[in-house]
Amino acid sequence: MNERIAQLRRSLDEPLLVTAAVNVRYLVDFQSSNVALLVDEDRVVLFTDFRYAEAARAVEGAEFVQTERSVYATLAEQLEGRIAFEATALTYANWQTLRNAGIELIPRTGAVERLRAVKDEAEVATIREAARITDDVYAAFAEEAFVCHTEHELAWRMEQLFHELGAHSLSFELIVASGRTGATPHGRPTDRVIEPNTTVVVDAGCVVDGYHSDCTRTFATGELPDELANAYQVCLRAQLAGLELLHPGVSGADADAAARKVIDDVGLGEKFGHGLGHGVGLELHEAPVARPESTDLLQVRNVITCEPGIYLEGRGGVRIEDLVVVTEGEPEILSRYTKELVTVR
Ligand code: ZN
Ligand code: ZN
């Protein structure tokens, strides 16, 4: 019996139509971009088209229904009655197709995402491996020459290192943001030539067997002006304060507040304009979240980032991000590359 399906069933009041491909993957280990999974009290039905039929037939514990090219046309013919759907994963057009077929549609959010937030040992091991590769990449990357190269060149070099060191793919388009570019949290690499005596925010991660890693380090290209040097130390203290709170039962809001207080206390509060962290797994951003309005309570085997940042407009940015597993005891920090300020060439 599939334990994930069993757990999901216990939370349902009516059959659930799962249409987020990542959730289908999580529940029955089946990958398709054109898929739906009906989880009912006594059966699981997998809907997908001809291209995926062979793999779909091999899925244990699920009946397979081969659909038209549009899954929803077939669903409209075959489903009836009261059915819950994933409100964040069904387009309005597809909702209309089902509704016009007379199905009574009940919106639900987070049913599968709540399960995904708590990893099993195998998932943690996979993420640990992705984080280890990321650490190795950071160590190798710090040996590169930064000054006089463009952010694009450095980003490309880092991407190569990920592939050379065993990643299946990148988690996201990686960030190499020097000087002024680094003052925006998601500054994409540009053709800016990296200057001496500034910060370079590097945010990157990779995917191993579908699971992501996520890590940010901020490098210095020589001696930093006082305000950036100071921002680095404050950000590091905030990051450590956030890590202290990553225990079961603590709310995402309280963890965020602990880190934010350190930055607030030195008058830089408004320079930290995003949340402290997000869950990581099959998706780069998933439950739980740590930000001021979060009501999520941390649980054992959540995998979450801790990533305060300080962004000084027109001058530069600092962010330090670890990937962490919540445990009964001390949090397990998966990102092991040093958080001391590293000066690059
Ligand atoms: Zn990141
Ligand atoms: Zn992140």
mmCIF file of C-alpha atoms and ligand atoms in Angstrom:
data_model
loop_
_atom_site.group_PDB
_atom_site.id
_atom_site.type_symbol
_atom_site.label_atom_id
_atom_site.label_comp_id
_atom_site.label_asym_id
_atom_site.label_seq_id
_atom_site.Cartn_x
_atom_site.Cartn_y
_atom_site.Cartn_z
ATOM 1 C CA MET A 1 0.000 0.000 0.000
ATOM 2 C CA ASN A 2 1.269 3.446 -0.935
ATOM 3 C CA GLU A 3 1.675 5.289 2.389
ATOM 4 C CA ARG A 4 1.457 8.727 0.758
ATOM 5 C CA ILE A 5 -1.917 7.889 -0.797
ATOM 6 C CA ALA A 6 -3.111 6.426 2.502
ATOM 7 C CA GLN A 7 -2.138 9.607 4.337
ATOM 8 C CA LEU A 8 -3.780 11.792 1.719
ATOM 9 C CA ARG A 9 -7.014 9.804 1.938
ATOM 10 C CA ARG A 10 -7.238 10.387 5.664
ATOM 11 C CA SER A 11 -7.396 14.143 5.016
ATOM 12 C CA LEU A 12 -10.091 14.055 2.327
ATOM 13 C CA ASP A 13 -13.835 14.640 2.606
ATOM 14 C CA GLU A 14 -14.501 13.786 -1.029
ATOM 15 C CA PRO A 15 -12.462 12.359 -3.930
ATOM 16 C CA LEU A 16 -9.565 14.641 -4.873
ATOM 17 C CA LEU A 17 -8.543 15.302 -8.460
ATOM 18 C CA VAL A 18 -4.809 15.969 -8.349
ATOM 19 C CA THR A 19 -3.704 17.974 -11.389
ATOM 20 C CA ALA A 20 -0.392 19.488 -10.272
ATOM 21 C CA ALA A 21 2.127 17.291 -12.088
ATOM 22 C CA VAL A 22 4.578 17.574 -9.199
ATOM 23 C CA ASN A 23 1.936 16.261 -6.798
ATOM 24 C CA VAL A 24 1.153 13.317 -9.063
ATOM 25 C CA ARG A 25 4.861 12.586 -9.170
ATOM 26 C CA TYR A 26 5.054 12.708 -5.396
ATOM 27 C CA LEU A 27 2.047 10.442 -4.858
ATOM 28 C CA VAL A 28 2.646 7.686 -7.427
ATOM 29 C CA ASP A 29 6.158 8.346 -8.749
ATOM 30 C CA PHE A 30 4.891 9.016 -12.248
ATOM 31 C CA GLN A 31 6.047 11.910 -14.411
ATOM 32 C CA SER A 32 4.022 13.505 -17.166
ATOM 33 C CA SER A 33 3.248 17.058 -18.177
ATOM 34 C CA ASN A 34 -0.300 16.046 -19.155
ATOM 35 C CA VAL A 35 -1.729 14.172 -16.224
ATOM 36 C CA ALA A 36 -4.419 13.939 -13.554
ATOM 37 C CA LEU A 37 -4.820 11.565 -10.638
ATOM 38 C CA LEU A 38 -8.143 10.832 -8.995
ATOM 39 C CA VAL A 39 -7.766 9.701 -5.387
ATOM 40 C CA ASP A 40 -10.966 8.163 -4.169
ATOM 41 C CA GLU A 41 -11.822 6.194 -1.020
ATOM 42 C CA ASP A 42 -11.111 2.863 -2.613
ATOM 43 C CA ARG A 43 -9.272 3.539 -5.851
ATOM 44 C CA VAL A 44 -6.619 5.627 -7.527
ATOM 45 C CA VAL A 45 -7.036 6.446 -11.218
ATOM 46 C CA LEU A 46 -4.237 7.820 -13.344
ATOM 47 C CA PHE A 47 -5.217 9.780 -16.448
ATOM 48 C CA THR A 48 -2.670 10.595 -19.128
ATOM 49 C CA ASP A 49 -2.281 10.412 -22.885
ATOM 50 C CA PHE A 50 -0.768 7.884 -25.286
ATOM 51 C CA ARG A 51 2.757 9.265 -25.012
ATOM 52 C CA TYR A 52 2.992 8.186 -21.390
ATOM 53 C CA ALA A 53 0.831 5.043 -21.579
ATOM 54 C CA GLU A 54 3.557 2.484 -21.115
ATOM 55 C CA ALA A 55 4.951 4.107 -17.999
ATOM 56 C CA ALA A 56 1.437 4.742 -16.679
ATOM 57 C CA ARG A 57 0.501 1.061 -16.916
ATOM 58 C CA ALA A 58 3.513 0.224 -14.788
ATOM 59 C CA VAL A 59 2.365 2.386 -11.890
ATOM 60 C CA GLU A 60 1.450 0.102 -9.014
ATOM 61 C CA GLY A 61 -1.824 0.580 -7.212
ATOM 62 C CA ALA A 62 -3.384 2.849 -9.833
ATOM 63 C CA GLU A 63 -5.843 2.118 -12.632
ATOM 64 C CA PHE A 64 -4.746 3.716 -15.879
ATOM 65 C CA VAL A 65 -7.115 5.550 -18.187
ATOM 66 C CA GLN A 66 -5.663 6.630 -21.523
ATOM 67 C CA THR A 67 -6.989 10.059 -22.408
ATOM 68 C CA GLU A 68 -7.374 12.222 -25.460
ATOM 69 C CA ARG A 69 -4.568 14.670 -26.041
ATOM 70 C CA SER A 70 -6.537 16.854 -23.640
ATOM 71 C CA VAL A 71 -6.798 15.094 -20.293
ATOM 72 C CA TYR A 72 -9.703 17.342 -19.377
ATOM 73 C CA ALA A 73 -11.921 16.237 -22.259
ATOM 74 C CA THR A 74 -11.674 12.674 -20.971
ATOM 75 C CA LEU A 75 -12.123 13.706 -17.360
ATOM 76 C CA ALA A 76 -15.295 15.565 -18.334
ATOM 77 C CA GLU A 77 -16.678 12.371 -19.869
ATOM 78 C CA GLN A 78 -15.690 10.030 -17.066
ATOM 79 C CA LEU A 79 -16.061 11.898 -13.784
ATOM 80 C CA GLU A 80 -19.267 12.710 -11.981
ATOM 81 C CA GLY A 81 -20.584 13.884 -8.650
ATOM 82 C CA ARG A 82 -18.777 15.884 -6.001
ATOM 83 C CA ILE A 83 -15.026 16.135 -6.562
ATOM 84 C CA ALA A 84 -12.409 18.284 -4.893
ATOM 85 C CA PHE A 85 -9.807 19.911 -7.093
ATOM 86 C CA GLU A 86 -6.472 21.622 -6.446
ATOM 87 C CA ALA A 87 -7.431 25.276 -6.553
ATOM 88 C CA THR A 88 -3.881 26.422 -7.289
ATOM 89 C CA ALA A 89 -3.359 23.964 -10.135
ATOM 90 C CA LEU A 90 -6.472 24.074 -12.318
ATOM 91 C CA THR A 91 -6.869 26.747 -14.965
ATOM 92 C CA TYR A 92 -10.168 28.540 -15.306
ATOM 93 C CA ALA A 93 -10.662 27.043 -18.778
ATOM 94 C CA ASN A 94 -10.169 23.489 -17.489
ATOM 95 C CA TRP A 95 -12.402 24.186 -14.502
ATOM 96 C CA GLN A 96 -15.109 25.280 -16.953
ATOM 97 C CA THR A 97 -14.710 22.089 -18.990
ATOM 98 C CA LEU A 98 -15.334 20.008 -15.874
ATOM 99 C CA ARG A 99 -18.110 22.193 -14.536
ATOM 100 C CA ASN A 100 -19.914 22.161 -17.889
ATOM 101 C CA ALA A 101 -19.922 18.365 -17.658
ATOM 102 C CA GLY A 102 -21.999 18.648 -14.491
ATOM 103 C CA ILE A 103 -19.274 17.817 -11.976
ATOM 104 C CA GLU A 104 -19.686 19.501 -8.584
ATOM 105 C CA LEU A 105 -16.255 21.013 -8.008
ATOM 106 C CA ILE A 106 -14.954 21.773 -4.509
ATOM 107 C CA PRO A 107 -11.759 23.862 -4.276
ATOM 108 C CA ARG A 108 -9.036 22.613 -1.939
ATOM 109 C CA THR A 109 -5.545 23.900 -1.298
ATOM 110 C CA GLY A 110 -2.471 22.302 0.176
ATOM 111 C CA ALA A 111 -3.716 18.722 0.619
ATOM 112 C CA VAL A 112 -0.688 17.162 -1.062
ATOM 113 C CA GLU A 113 1.662 20.077 -0.329
ATOM 114 C CA ARG A 114 1.175 19.506 3.408
ATOM 115 C CA LEU A 115 2.384 15.933 3.015
ATOM 116 C CA ARG A 116 5.303 16.986 0.830
ATOM 117 C CA ALA A 117 6.473 19.414 3.512
ATOM 118 C CA VAL A 118 7.523 16.505 5.744
ATOM 119 C CA LYS A 119 10.236 14.531 4.001
ATOM 120 C CA ASP A 120 10.973 10.862 4.465
ATOM 121 C CA GLU A 121 14.511 9.583 4.969
ATOM 122 C CA ALA A 122 15.054 8.867 1.276
ATOM 123 C CA GLU A 123 13.985 12.365 0.298
ATOM 124 C CA VAL A 124 16.276 13.921 2.891
ATOM 125 C CA ALA A 125 19.151 11.779 1.629
ATOM 126 C CA THR A 126 18.572 12.971 -1.939
ATOM 127 C CA ILE A 127 18.443 16.629 -0.904
ATOM 128 C CA ARG A 128 21.564 16.095 1.211
ATOM 129 C CA GLU A 129 23.323 14.865 -1.923
ATOM 130 C CA ALA A 130 22.153 17.891 -3.931
ATOM 131 C CA ALA A 131 23.424 20.148 -1.143
ATOM 132 C CA ARG A 132 26.763 18.341 -1.030
ATOM 133 C CA ILE A 133 27.295 18.873 -4.756
ATOM 134 C CA THR A 134 26.373 22.530 -4.243
ATOM 135 C CA ASP A 135 28.992 22.844 -1.485
ATOM 136 C CA ASP A 136 31.628 21.370 -3.782
ATOM 137 C CA VAL A 137 30.638 23.812 -6.510
ATOM 138 C CA TYR A 138 30.966 26.787 -4.162
ATOM 139 C CA ALA A 139 34.412 25.615 -3.054
ATOM 140 C CA ALA A 140 35.588 25.280 -6.663
ATOM 141 C CA PHE A 141 33.877 28.495 -7.719
ATOM 142 C CA ALA A 142 35.684 30.545 -5.063
ATOM 143 C CA GLU A 143 38.966 29.690 -6.828
ATOM 144 C CA GLU A 144 37.830 31.444 -10.006
ATOM 145 C CA ALA A 145 38.902 34.969 -10.921
ATOM 146 C CA PHE A 146 35.957 37.337 -10.414
ATOM 147 C CA VAL A 147 37.355 40.819 -10.899
ATOM 148 C CA CYS A 148 37.298 42.071 -14.515
ATOM 149 C CA HIS A 149 34.951 39.257 -15.579
ATOM 150 C CA THR A 150 31.252 39.802 -16.179
ATOM 151 C CA GLU A 151 28.497 38.382 -14.042
ATOM 152 C CA HIS A 152 27.355 36.366 -17.062
ATOM 153 C CA GLU A 153 30.782 34.788 -17.475
ATOM 154 C CA LEU A 154 30.906 33.805 -13.817
ATOM 155 C CA ALA A 155 27.354 32.435 -13.917
ATOM 156 C CA TRP A 156 28.242 30.278 -16.905
ATOM 157 C CA ARG A 157 31.381 29.003 -15.191
ATOM 158 C CA MET A 158 29.348 28.051 -12.134
ATOM 159 C CA GLU A 159 26.798 26.259 -14.286
ATOM 160 C CA GLN A 160 29.612 24.224 -15.823
ATOM 161 C CA LEU A 161 30.933 23.358 -12.370
ATOM 162 C CA PHE A 162 27.520 22.010 -11.371
ATOM 163 C CA HIS A 163 27.513 19.665 -14.345
ATOM 164 C CA GLU A 164 31.136 18.659 -13.844
ATOM 165 C CA LEU A 165 30.509 17.845 -10.190
ATOM 166 C CA GLY A 166 27.460 15.625 -10.651
ATOM 167 C CA ALA A 167 24.283 17.716 -10.766
ATOM 168 C CA HIS A 168 21.472 16.520 -13.068
ATOM 169 C CA SER A 169 20.444 20.105 -13.714
ATOM 170 C CA LEU A 170 20.295 23.494 -12.032
ATOM 171 C CA SER A 171 17.522 24.296 -9.545
ATOM 172 C CA PHE A 172 16.973 27.695 -11.099
ATOM 173 C CA GLU A 173 18.753 30.252 -13.218
ATOM 174 C CA LEU A 174 21.591 30.981 -10.850
ATOM 175 C CA ILE A 175 22.343 34.423 -9.507
ATOM 176 C CA VAL A 176 25.724 36.145 -9.634
ATOM 177 C CA ALA A 177 25.058 39.721 -8.583
ATOM 178 C CA SER A 178 27.949 42.078 -7.976
ATOM 179 C CA GLY A 179 27.978 45.588 -6.610
ATOM 180 C CA ARG A 180 24.793 47.419 -7.462
ATOM 181 C CA THR A 181 23.172 44.348 -9.089
ATOM 182 C CA GLY A 182 23.376 42.639 -5.716
ATOM 183 C CA ALA A 183 21.186 45.295 -4.134
ATOM 184 C CA THR A 184 18.088 43.630 -5.606
ATOM 185 C CA PRO A 185 17.324 40.233 -4.068
ATOM 186 C CA HIS A 186 16.814 38.466 -7.394
ATOM 187 C CA GLY A 187 19.231 40.413 -9.513
ATOM 188 C CA ARG A 188 19.869 38.343 -12.612
ATOM 189 C CA PRO A 189 23.425 38.164 -13.960
ATOM 190 C CA THR A 190 24.193 41.051 -16.305
ATOM 191 C CA ASP A 191 27.083 42.121 -18.476
ATOM 192 C CA ARG A 192 28.361 44.200 -15.572
ATOM 193 C CA VAL A 193 32.084 43.750 -15.134
ATOM 194 C CA ILE A 194 32.768 42.739 -11.546
ATOM 195 C CA GLU A 195 34.705 45.424 -9.726
ATOM 196 C CA PRO A 196 37.185 45.126 -6.900
ATOM 197 C CA ASN A 197 36.181 45.882 -3.297
ATOM 198 C CA THR A 198 32.540 44.995 -3.535
ATOM 199 C CA THR A 199 30.227 42.101 -2.712
ATOM 200 C CA VAL A 200 29.066 39.386 -5.085
ATOM 201 C CA VAL A 201 25.868 37.594 -4.083
ATOM 202 C CA VAL A 202 25.821 34.070 -5.499
ATOM 203 C CA ASP A 203 22.601 32.070 -5.185
ATOM 204 C CA ALA A 204 22.505 28.627 -6.753
ATOM 205 C CA GLY A 205 21.360 25.069 -6.360
ATOM 206 C CA CYS A 206 20.972 21.866 -8.296
ATOM 207 C CA VAL A 207 18.554 19.032 -8.847
ATOM 208 C CA VAL A 208 19.240 15.394 -8.017
ATOM 209 C CA ASP A 209 16.474 12.870 -8.785
ATOM 210 C CA GLY A 210 13.939 15.686 -8.878
ATOM 211 C CA TYR A 211 14.932 17.210 -5.532
ATOM 212 C CA HIS A 212 16.410 20.687 -5.256
ATOM 213 C CA SER A 213 19.110 22.361 -3.232
ATOM 214 C CA ASP A 214 19.386 26.078 -2.598
ATOM 215 C CA CYS A 215 22.350 27.986 -1.204
ATOM 216 C CA THR A 216 23.516 31.588 -1.178
ATOM 217 C CA ARG A 217 26.928 32.907 -0.278
ATOM 218 C CA THR A 218 28.247 36.444 -0.590
ATOM 219 C CA PHE A 219 31.843 36.873 -1.652
ATOM 220 C CA ALA A 220 34.096 39.926 -1.355
ATOM 221 C CA THR A 221 36.317 41.067 -4.219
ATOM 222 C CA GLY A 222 38.926 42.620 -1.946
ATOM 223 C CA GLU A 223 38.505 44.808 1.089
ATOM 224 C CA LEU A 224 34.927 46.005 1.464
ATOM 225 C CA PRO A 225 33.723 49.515 2.236
ATOM 226 C CA ASP A 226 32.638 49.719 5.875
ATOM 227 C CA GLU A 227 28.908 49.617 5.234
ATOM 228 C CA LEU A 228 29.113 46.391 3.199
ATOM 229 C CA ALA A 229 31.549 44.799 5.646
ATOM 230 C CA ASN A 230 29.183 45.726 8.459
ATOM 231 C CA ALA A 231 26.149 44.463 6.518
ATOM 232 C CA TYR A 232 27.876 41.119 6.085
ATOM 233 C CA GLN A 233 28.451 40.684 9.804
ATOM 234 C CA VAL A 234 24.890 41.740 10.655
ATOM 235 C CA CYS A 235 23.465 39.377 8.022
ATOM 236 C CA LEU A 236 25.529 36.508 9.399
ATOM 237 C CA ARG A 237 24.347 37.182 12.949
ATOM 238 C CA ALA A 238 20.758 37.319 11.697
ATOM 239 C CA GLN A 239 21.218 34.068 9.830
ATOM 240 C CA LEU A 240 22.552 32.338 12.947
ATOM 241 C CA ALA A 241 19.662 33.764 14.989
ATOM 242 C CA GLY A 242 17.195 32.350 12.443
ATOM 243 C CA LEU A 243 18.857 28.926 12.539
ATOM 244 C CA GLU A 244 18.462 28.840 16.335
ATOM 245 C CA LEU A 245 14.683 28.910 15.900
ATOM 246 C CA LEU A 246 14.379 26.124 13.344
ATOM 247 C CA HIS A 247 12.854 23.624 15.740
ATOM 248 C CA PRO A 248 9.616 21.638 15.663
ATOM 249 C CA GLY A 249 6.621 23.625 16.897
ATOM 250 C CA VAL A 250 8.129 27.046 16.145
ATOM 251 C CA SER A 251 6.093 29.114 13.695
ATOM 252 C CA GLY A 252 7.546 30.349 10.446
ATOM 253 C CA ALA A 253 6.703 33.863 11.620
ATOM 254 C CA ASP A 254 8.694 33.490 14.858
ATOM 255 C CA ALA A 255 11.762 32.141 13.057
ATOM 256 C CA ASP A 256 11.551 35.067 10.646
ATOM 257 C CA ALA A 257 11.176 37.517 13.527
ATOM 258 C CA ALA A 258 14.284 36.236 15.312
ATOM 259 C CA ALA A 259 16.474 36.938 12.303
ATOM 260 C CA ARG A 260 14.696 40.176 11.438
ATOM 261 C CA LYS A 261 15.234 41.558 14.928
ATOM 262 C CA VAL A 262 19.021 41.407 14.518
ATOM 263 C CA ILE A 263 18.799 43.466 11.323
ATOM 264 C CA ASP A 264 16.174 45.830 12.769
ATOM 265 C CA ASP A 265 18.305 46.465 15.842
ATOM 266 C CA VAL A 266 21.062 48.059 13.771
ATOM 267 C CA GLY A 267 18.569 50.173 11.819
ATOM 268 C CA LEU A 268 18.681 48.141 8.603
ATOM 269 C CA GLY A 269 15.266 46.498 8.991
ATOM 270 C CA GLU A 270 13.812 47.970 5.832
ATOM 271 C CA LYS A 271 16.774 46.665 3.809
ATOM 272 C CA PHE A 272 15.587 43.085 4.437
ATOM 273 C CA GLY A 273 12.510 43.052 2.239
ATOM 274 C CA HIS A 274 11.769 39.351 1.869
ATOM 275 C CA GLY A 275 10.971 36.395 4.090
ATOM 276 C CA LEU A 276 13.524 34.350 6.007
ATOM 277 C CA GLY A 277 13.009 31.077 4.228
ATOM 278 C CA HIS A 278 10.995 28.562 2.245
ATOM 279 C CA GLY A 279 10.583 24.831 2.098
ATOM 280 C CA VAL A 280 12.569 22.979 -0.569
ATOM 281 C CA GLY A 281 11.893 19.583 -2.132
ATOM 282 C CA LEU A 282 10.468 18.539 -5.494
ATOM 283 C CA GLU A 283 9.945 22.261 -5.954
ATOM 284 C CA LEU A 284 12.353 25.031 -5.110
ATOM 285 C CA HIS A 285 9.677 26.905 -3.202
ATOM 286 C CA GLU A 286 7.234 24.818 -1.212
ATOM 287 C CA ALA A 287 5.792 24.497 2.275
ATOM 288 C CA PRO A 288 6.584 25.464 4.969
ATOM 289 C CA VAL A 289 7.444 29.148 4.733
ATOM 290 C CA ALA A 290 9.158 31.399 7.259
ATOM 291 C CA ARG A 291 8.037 34.978 6.789
ATOM 292 C CA PRO A 292 6.209 37.545 8.910
ATOM 293 C CA GLU A 293 2.683 36.432 7.988
ATOM 294 C CA SER A 294 3.359 32.686 8.035
ATOM 295 C CA THR A 295 1.218 30.471 10.247
ATOM 296 C CA ASP A 296 3.146 27.305 9.353
ATOM 297 C CA LEU A 297 4.493 25.413 12.354
ATOM 298 C CA LEU A 298 7.806 23.694 11.754
ATOM 299 C CA GLN A 299 7.812 19.909 11.901
ATOM 300 C CA VAL A 300 10.512 17.278 12.126
ATOM 301 C CA ARG A 301 11.916 16.583 8.634
ATOM 302 C CA ASN A 302 10.834 19.852 7.104
ATOM 303 C CA VAL A 303 13.581 21.007 4.751
ATOM 304 C CA ILE A 304 13.727 24.786 4.789
ATOM 305 C CA THR A 305 16.089 27.609 3.912
ATOM 306 C CA CYS A 306 17.344 30.298 6.269
ATOM 307 C CA GLU A 307 18.314 33.281 4.127
ATOM 308 C CA PRO A 308 18.272 36.802 5.493
ATOM 309 C CA GLY A 309 19.604 39.512 3.212
ATOM 310 C CA ILE A 310 20.543 43.166 3.404
ATOM 311 C CA TYR A 311 20.249 45.220 0.225
ATOM 312 C CA LEU A 312 21.880 48.641 0.092
ATOM 313 C CA GLU A 313 20.506 50.452 -2.916
ATOM 314 C CA GLY A 314 23.070 51.586 -5.426
ATOM 315 C CA ARG A 315 25.904 49.988 -3.464
ATOM 316 C CA GLY A 316 25.554 46.265 -3.014
ATOM 317 C CA GLY A 317 23.880 43.379 -1.314
ATOM 318 C CA VAL A 318 24.518 40.600 1.125
ATOM 319 C CA ARG A 319 22.590 37.361 1.553
ATOM 320 C CA ILE A 320 23.547 34.166 3.330
ATOM 321 C CA GLU A 321 21.388 31.089 2.801
ATOM 322 C CA ASP A 322 21.620 27.629 4.281
ATOM 323 C CA LEU A 323 19.421 24.640 3.574
ATOM 324 C CA VAL A 324 18.345 23.006 6.814
ATOM 325 C CA VAL A 325 16.557 19.865 7.989
ATOM 326 C CA VAL A 326 14.398 20.340 11.075
ATOM 327 C CA THR A 327 15.051 17.542 13.586
ATOM 328 C CA GLU A 328 14.099 16.699 17.169
ATOM 329 C CA GLY A 329 17.457 18.077 18.236
ATOM 330 C CA GLU A 330 19.722 20.633 16.602
ATOM 331 C CA PRO A 331 18.763 21.454 13.010
ATOM 332 C CA GLU A 332 20.870 19.607 10.449
ATOM 333 C CA ILE A 333 22.537 22.218 8.273
ATOM 334 C CA LEU A 334 22.972 20.763 4.805
ATOM 335 C CA SER A 335 24.901 23.742 3.386
ATOM 336 C CA ARG A 336 28.407 23.327 4.702
ATOM 337 C CA TYR A 337 30.408 25.736 2.623
ATOM 338 C CA THR A 338 31.895 28.362 4.958
ATOM 339 C CA LYS A 339 29.904 31.412 6.021
ATOM 340 C CA GLU A 340 33.002 33.365 6.963
ATOM 341 C CA LEU A 341 33.471 36.159 4.439
ATOM 342 C CA VAL A 342 35.537 34.703 1.593
ATOM 343 C CA THR A 343 37.624 37.105 -0.475
ATOM 344 C CA VAL A 344 37.967 36.119 -4.123
ATOM 345 C CA ARG A 345 40.373 37.321 -6.781
HETATM 346 ZN ZN ZN B 1 18.569 30.624 -2.990
HETATM 347 ZN ZN ZN B 2 16.000 30.244 -1.303
#
